[in-house]
Amino acid sequence: MSDAIAFVRERSEPLDPPPTLAGGAIAWARANLFSSFGSTLTTVAFIALALWLVPPLVRWATIDAVWAAPDGALCRQNQDGACWAFVAAKMDYLRYGSYPIAERWRVDAAEALGAALIVWLLWPTAPKRGWAALLFFVAYPFAAFVLLRGSPRFGLPMVDTILWGGVLVTLLTALVAIVFSLPLGVLLALGRRSRLPVVRLASVLFIEVMRGVPFITVLFMTNTMLPLFVPEAWTPDRLIRPLIGMALFSAAYMAEEVRGGLQLLPRGQYEGAMALGLNYPRMMGLVILPQALTMVIPGIVNNFVGLFMDTTLVSVVGVTDFLEAMNNAFKDPAWSGPTIMATGYVFAGLFYFAFCWGMARYSTHVERRLAAGRGR
Amino acid sequence: MTFFNDPRVRAVVYQGLLVAALGALLLGGVYNAYVNMQARGIPTGFGFWSQVAGFNINLHLIPYSAVSTYGQAFWVGLINTLLVAAIGIPLATLLGFAVGVARLSPNWLLSRSARIYTDVLRNTPLLLQLLFWYNAVLKALPGPRQSIALGGAVFLNNRGLYLPAPIPQAGAPWFVASMIAAVVLALLYRRRARIVQALTGAQSPSGRVALALVVGLPALAVVATDAPFDFEVATLSGFNLKGGVQVIPELAALVFGLVTFTAAFIAEIVRAGVQAVSRGQVEAAAALGLHRGLANRLVVVPQAMRLIVPPLTSQYLNLVKNSSLAVFVGYPDLVQIFAGTVLNQTQAAVQVMAITMGVYLALSLAVAAALNAYNARYALKER
């Protein structure tokens, strides 16, 4: 038997060297930049385009820009660079609008409080996030309203809403959109899936009408029609009217997101809850909604990104949000010049981009975490 | 108590309560509106429709002047809104598909650039983009005397975009007829080619034949009839350009902004649709011996289109709805004319808003119906 073995390898063969072009920068470039004739051509064209476009843009934003100036004269002389001095000079107006200078700490306090609550709410491993949700959705709106509007009882002078403006109004509108639209959206989504035909019809009608018309018409409607539909004495404040429009409009979009989550949930969850003898509110509150809402967090955040950008439209009914404050700032004759407008819009773009892109990244992050849980 | 535990009783009670609450809200609202409108002397009917509007509109495709009625102003606004949609939707589709395909390119620079494009445009407000194009770009262009000339026929200045105007000559009908004939012939040839392939398996070059027909026949018409169209190019006279087709800067900025913005969303839809086609499909196509072009055309694209079309149509609707931002750049669309000027002049808020929202709703419902028909035809049929 043992004679049958003719050859047994005692030492392993020496290893071949690794292929030189399988890893590293050169291999990467070959695979991703020069994989074919067309690809090479594209790469060369893009490099040429970048060399032509990027250096002037960078120069415009940095080297050639005016960073500090008492007024627009310097910016008018310098046509090739941005005028960041304009943004710096108008920063207070852009942040607070015409809010009285002595009271601006209240805006800062409200914003800081909100930011702290949002971080608590969104931090995945933070303790007691339920409390954060309760504070943010219930207590915070009241606290912020008292802080901003003023209350003689707490020794805070009243500030008329006509003075509010800038980033304050943008954030306020966004806050109202999220705080009111989410509960309202959940109700509408439940209504749309209800077995009661009247409830279903009312929800479908509201959702489809709101989603079928442009946001501007909703703003026009709440601005012009709301004062007609309530008794004269109850006419809502000029800032409240667009906020109502925002809440109603965003609720319809939230409802569709939540409905998606409800539809994704397997029937067994409903049946299990019913088998345990839970009634409708408990079944929804304890079993269905916690799961459905968690599943659609990315969708809700993405929706919110859209709503955050839609806040710019409130200026159509005469509310001074951040973008409108920027437009107003252009009208200052001391600061008028061709480069100033471009600078202002670029700055506003950076502001919105930072918020929206950050939220979009958060939503992808949550999506991945959720997917990891489901894949187990 | 057991009586109220009956689900049917509960259903009736709950719905009755909801109907009562909604009805009370509606009746109260209508009553208040009536009282308020009477008190402020606001018209409660649609009588304003045939009253003289008394304002001018700088872009109207149907006859309109300051002595026209509010009703005519409505039609002008509606047509202007549809004009933006008619120009914007094809352009946004083209750009969106191009960017979406670029996003899938194996070339890193190309896909990265496409990604930066979609990220930036999707994450900044459309209004900001429109204001930027209108105020910071178009308004900052040189005046008519220093127009930017593209190829000596297209001019761009701060009064708008000037395109050559085609003036039909004697041969124009022949040219149009030859185009129609080319399309019909190409379709007939494709039909025949399919029948032949189904019967015998022999393939015909229907793509190349169609191209030859569509290019060749009109070219033949041009040669035979000796220039069917004269092009009138805008020329400088005094302080302004005269002649040609003038695209007002408001329209140019609005269409440009809407197209670039919507294209970013369409690009994402196209990317997601193509990536959702499973790799197994591509591999199976390769195993059947189809080369990449054919595999894309016969296997990937048909399956991706099924995923792309529904969100694509909702983007088209978004474009139409977003065209209401015309208010901010002063383009006379439905919202700017009707919900803006007409509402302010007549004070008939309820009627005007109901009509305006009704128009957009009707558009949405029409598109939704068309989409449902498409889905019924192309949805995956499980047997």
PDB file of C-alpha atoms in Angstrom, chain A residues 197-294:
ATOM      1  CA  PRO A 197     -65.308  54.638   5.626  1.00  0.00           C
ATOM      2  CA  VAL A 198     -66.025  58.202   6.735  1.00  0.00           C
ATOM      3  CA  VAL A 199     -62.721  58.484   8.601  1.00  0.00           C
ATOM      4  CA  ARG A 200     -60.890  57.012   5.635  1.00  0.00           C
ATOM      5  CA  LEU A 201     -62.572  59.324   3.141  1.00  0.00           C
ATOM      6  CA  ALA A 202     -61.845  62.435   5.208  1.00  0.00           C
ATOM      7  CA  SER A 203     -58.162  61.484   5.590  1.00  0.00           C
ATOM      8  CA  VAL A 204     -57.719  60.595   1.918  1.00  0.00           C
ATOM      9  CA  LEU A 205     -59.349  63.845   0.830  1.00  0.00           C
ATOM     10  CA  PHE A 206     -57.144  65.966   3.075  1.00  0.00           C
ATOM     11  CA  ILE A 207     -53.928  64.147   2.165  1.00  0.00           C
ATOM     12  CA  GLU A 208     -54.517  64.128  -1.576  1.00  0.00           C
ATOM     13  CA  VAL A 209     -55.625  67.756  -1.756  1.00  0.00           C
ATOM     14  CA  MET A 210     -52.574  68.934   0.192  1.00  0.00           C
ATOM     15  CA  ARG A 211     -50.204  66.795  -1.872  1.00  0.00           C
ATOM     16  CA  GLY A 212     -51.823  67.816  -5.130  1.00  0.00           C
ATOM     17  CA  VAL A 213     -51.341  71.567  -4.812  1.00  0.00           C
ATOM     18  CA  PRO A 214     -48.166  73.673  -4.592  1.00  0.00           C
ATOM     19  CA  PHE A 215     -47.073  74.833  -1.147  1.00  0.00           C
ATOM     20  CA  ILE A 216     -47.393  78.456  -2.245  1.00  0.00           C
ATOM     21  CA  THR A 217     -51.129  78.077  -2.800  1.00  0.00           C
ATOM     22  CA  VAL A 218     -51.490  76.577   0.690  1.00  0.00           C
ATOM     23  CA  LEU A 219     -49.661  79.599   2.080  1.00  0.00           C
ATOM     24  CA  PHE A 220     -51.878  81.982   0.089  1.00  0.00           C
ATOM     25  CA  MET A 221     -54.895  80.069   1.315  1.00  0.00           C
ATOM     26  CA  THR A 222     -54.048  80.215   5.013  1.00  0.00           C
ATOM     27  CA  ASN A 223     -52.997  83.822   4.629  1.00  0.00           C
ATOM     28  CA  THR A 224     -56.085  85.118   2.848  1.00  0.00           C
ATOM     29  CA  MET A 225     -58.813  82.610   3.661  1.00  0.00           C
ATOM     30  CA  LEU A 226     -58.113  81.794   7.307  1.00  0.00           C
ATOM     31  CA  PRO A 227     -58.961  85.317   8.505  1.00  0.00           C
ATOM     32  CA  LEU A 228     -62.278  84.984   6.634  1.00  0.00           C
ATOM     33  CA  PHE A 229     -63.198  81.618   8.119  1.00  0.00           C
ATOM     34  CA  VAL A 230     -62.891  82.577  11.788  1.00  0.00           C
ATOM     35  CA  PRO A 231     -64.755  85.288  13.708  1.00  0.00           C
ATOM     36  CA  GLU A 232     -63.116  88.682  13.383  1.00  0.00           C
ATOM     37  CA  ALA A 233     -61.767  88.660  16.958  1.00  0.00           C
ATOM     38  CA  TRP A 234     -59.877  85.403  16.460  1.00  0.00           C
ATOM     39  CA  THR A 235     -57.907  86.465  13.370  1.00  0.00           C
ATOM     40  CA  PRO A 236     -54.587  84.656  13.699  1.00  0.00           C
ATOM     41  CA  ASP A 237     -51.314  86.536  13.914  1.00  0.00           C
ATOM     42  CA  ARG A 238     -49.579  87.187  10.581  1.00  0.00           C
ATOM     43  CA  LEU A 239     -46.741  84.843  11.535  1.00  0.00           C
ATOM     44  CA  ILE A 240     -49.094  82.134  12.838  1.00  0.00           C
ATOM     45  CA  ARG A 241     -50.989  81.928   9.528  1.00  0.00           C
ATOM     46  CA  PRO A 242     -48.110  80.612   7.399  1.00  0.00           C
ATOM     47  CA  LEU A 243     -47.124  78.349  10.300  1.00  0.00           C
ATOM     48  CA  ILE A 244     -50.591  76.766  10.216  1.00  0.00           C
ATOM     49  CA  GLY A 245     -50.193  76.308   6.470  1.00  0.00           C
ATOM     50  CA  MET A 246     -46.782  74.728   6.997  1.00  0.00           C
ATOM     51  CA  ALA A 247     -48.131  72.322   9.644  1.00  0.00           C
ATOM     52  CA  LEU A 248     -51.100  71.226   7.508  1.00  0.00           C
ATOM     53  CA  PHE A 249     -49.006  70.850   4.367  1.00  0.00           C
ATOM     54  CA  SER A 250     -46.238  68.869   6.020  1.00  0.00           C
ATOM     55  CA  ALA A 251     -48.737  66.685   7.901  1.00  0.00           C
ATOM     56  CA  ALA A 252     -50.056  65.357   4.591  1.00  0.00           C
ATOM     57  CA  TYR A 253     -46.547  64.378   3.471  1.00  0.00           C
ATOM     58  CA  MET A 254     -45.708  62.876   6.874  1.00  0.00           C
ATOM     59  CA  ALA A 255     -48.932  60.853   6.732  1.00  0.00           C
ATOM     60  CA  GLU A 256     -47.793  59.180   3.515  1.00  0.00           C
ATOM     61  CA  GLU A 257     -44.411  58.309   5.055  1.00  0.00           C
ATOM     62  CA  VAL A 258     -46.065  56.826   8.149  1.00  0.00           C
ATOM     63  CA  ARG A 259     -48.524  54.919   5.989  1.00  0.00           C
ATOM     64  CA  GLY A 260     -45.568  53.337   4.220  1.00  0.00           C
ATOM     65  CA  GLY A 261     -44.305  52.105   7.592  1.00  0.00           C
ATOM     66  CA  LEU A 262     -47.716  50.782   8.575  1.00  0.00           C
ATOM     67  CA  GLN A 263     -47.961  48.874   5.309  1.00  0.00           C
ATOM     68  CA  LEU A 264     -44.519  47.338   5.739  1.00  0.00           C
ATOM     69  CA  LEU A 265     -45.440  45.828   9.091  1.00  0.00           C
ATOM     70  CA  PRO A 266     -46.486  42.181   8.802  1.00  0.00           C
ATOM     71  CA  ARG A 267     -50.110  41.347   9.578  1.00  0.00           C
ATOM     72  CA  GLY A 268     -48.980  39.042  12.357  1.00  0.00           C
ATOM     73  CA  GLN A 269     -48.093  42.053  14.486  1.00  0.00           C
ATOM     74  CA  TYR A 270     -51.671  43.310  14.339  1.00  0.00           C
ATOM     75  CA  GLU A 271     -53.070  39.850  14.940  1.00  0.00           C
ATOM     76  CA  GLY A 272     -50.666  39.197  17.815  1.00  0.00           C
ATOM     77  CA  ALA A 273     -51.648  42.446  19.490  1.00  0.00           C
ATOM     78  CA  MET A 274     -55.330  41.647  19.068  1.00  0.00           C
ATOM     79  CA  ALA A 275     -54.806  38.124  20.414  1.00  0.00           C
ATOM     80  CA  LEU A 276     -53.310  39.668  23.545  1.00  0.00           C
ATOM     81  CA  GLY A 277     -56.599  41.495  23.986  1.00  0.00           C
ATOM     82  CA  LEU A 278     -55.230  45.005  23.402  1.00  0.00           C
ATOM     83  CA  ASN A 279     -57.766  47.563  22.284  1.00  0.00           C
ATOM     84  CA  TYR A 280     -57.138  49.828  19.281  1.00  0.00           C
ATOM     85  CA  PRO A 281     -55.272  52.674  21.033  1.00  0.00           C
ATOM     86  CA  ARG A 282     -53.072  50.249  22.959  1.00  0.00           C
ATOM     87  CA  MET A 283     -52.431  48.063  19.933  1.00  0.00           C
ATOM     88  CA  MET A 284     -51.327  51.119  17.943  1.00  0.00           C
ATOM     89  CA  GLY A 285     -49.458  52.832  20.765  1.00  0.00           C
ATOM     90  CA  LEU A 286     -47.654  49.812  22.190  1.00  0.00           C
ATOM     91  CA  VAL A 287     -47.135  47.479  19.255  1.00  0.00           C
ATOM     92  CA  ILE A 288     -47.725  48.934  15.811  1.00  0.00           C
ATOM     93  CA  LEU A 289     -46.570  52.554  15.863  1.00  0.00           C
ATOM     94  CA  PRO A 290     -43.259  52.020  17.709  1.00  0.00           C
ATOM     95  CA  GLN A 291     -42.206  49.529  15.045  1.00  0.00           C
ATOM     96  CA  ALA A 292     -43.703  51.349  12.071  1.00  0.00           C
ATOM     97  CA  LEU A 293     -42.242  54.721  13.036  1.00  0.00           C
ATOM     98  CA  THR A 294     -38.776  53.278  13.645  1.00  0.00           C
TER      99      THR A 294
END
